[in-house]
């Protein structure tokens, strides 16, 4: 006789079930009330209302008219917020629909003075103590969201300022500031994704949030709000800043974006290298980690510009991560006689203990080894090294000496390097990854661990190791 099925879900404590329902869409969460008497109050007391239009499409199909969907969702918003029992600390709004429904949901109708559904949700009495707000509206009929005009408007004035702690806004094309004197005393994290907001509005919001520590700006644009020679952003309390695929109005004219970040500990950047050279991050010695992902590089620019930017702005970091979407040879410094003052005086990354480099290499240029050597030479205290190299095409094998020439300096004068992780694809027997693995294997007497990920080739099993090597080898 088959054993009786075990109801593991019912065995969970009420607090655990409420935590699960905390992330469930409101319509699905409310439907759990029919499961049993115990479940009737769980969703209502979860502390979250997640308004998701996709739930109504699944329940009612896509044949309804735009106005039918509007009425269904409006009724669902009001019913979900009215049904809550206890304080609501999390409110999310997600609309993913075509243009016609989208216009009804999030944009004002010029002929009718009525609030958008986002404003209806934020103005409900049940939302007056909300701590976390997430708003995402996606027009599925738009092929190029960054250049579309149908995304919604939102004012910081519609947000309840006293309790707000975490704010995440997606695809708001017109984000306007709150009235002067507004304060967000508990706001610690702001994430703007695909938004358009003036730098002056962003600055006003930062000024109104004295506890703001996490600022994440992604795929957003910042038109100039005030007429100045250079754009400025002052973030006195921010400890973690992400600036990914963003642009500001005067960047094309060569104007600088000055970032004043006296408390910064972690900086992330993703974008074209030329654009980041127009940024002037004013950071203190408290900066610990820098993640830089360069998606483009203007050919013809001198590689010393790359090093000038890195060393002058991030020489104090302990963790340095670099990802390059262009050949590594672009950052090599082949002629040391032409180095500028910063490089010639050995102003290096003396504090870097963890170094990661992710890049690619091409078929005809033999400077990738020099680039890797330059980076190793500039980090004399590094203990953990992670390298990921991907071939653009087959690579000649006559570059090995360029790796040794630079990297040999560090193994001869320092024994700080302890762990090396190397990831590559074997394009040919003498590819860059193979030569790097062989080079580090020959220096394995100073390593504690060498990890080689070459796909399925398991080259570590076929390498000769020095008798005095103490490295733990993994492949």
mmCIF file of N, CA, C and O in Angstrom, residues 46 175 457 462:
data_model
loop_
_atom_site.group_PDB
_atom_site.id
_atom_site.type_symbol
_atom_site.label_atom_id
_atom_site.label_comp_id
_atom_site.label_asym_id
_atom_site.label_seq_id
_atom_site.Cartn_x
_atom_site.Cartn_y
_atom_site.Cartn_z
ATOM 1 N N UNK A 46 0.312 39.420 5.528
ATOM 2 C CA UNK A 46 1.688 39.213 5.077
ATOM 3 C C UNK A 46 2.496 40.505 5.093
ATOM 4 O O UNK A 46 3.728 40.476 5.101
ATOM 5 N N UNK A 175 10.414 61.828 -14.137
ATOM 6 C CA UNK A 175 10.405 61.740 -12.680
ATOM 7 C C UNK A 175 10.661 63.134 -12.131
ATOM 8 O O UNK A 175 11.720 63.720 -12.361
ATOM 9 N N UNK A 457 38.927 19.953 -21.319
ATOM 10 C CA UNK A 457 40.240 19.450 -21.723
ATOM 11 C C UNK A 457 41.065 18.913 -20.551
ATOM 12 O O UNK A 457 41.950 18.089 -20.750
ATOM 13 N N UNK A 462 47.852 16.932 -17.455
ATOM 14 C CA UNK A 462 48.938 16.653 -18.390
ATOM 15 C C UNK A 462 50.098 17.621 -18.234
ATOM 16 O O UNK A 462 50.972 17.693 -19.100
#
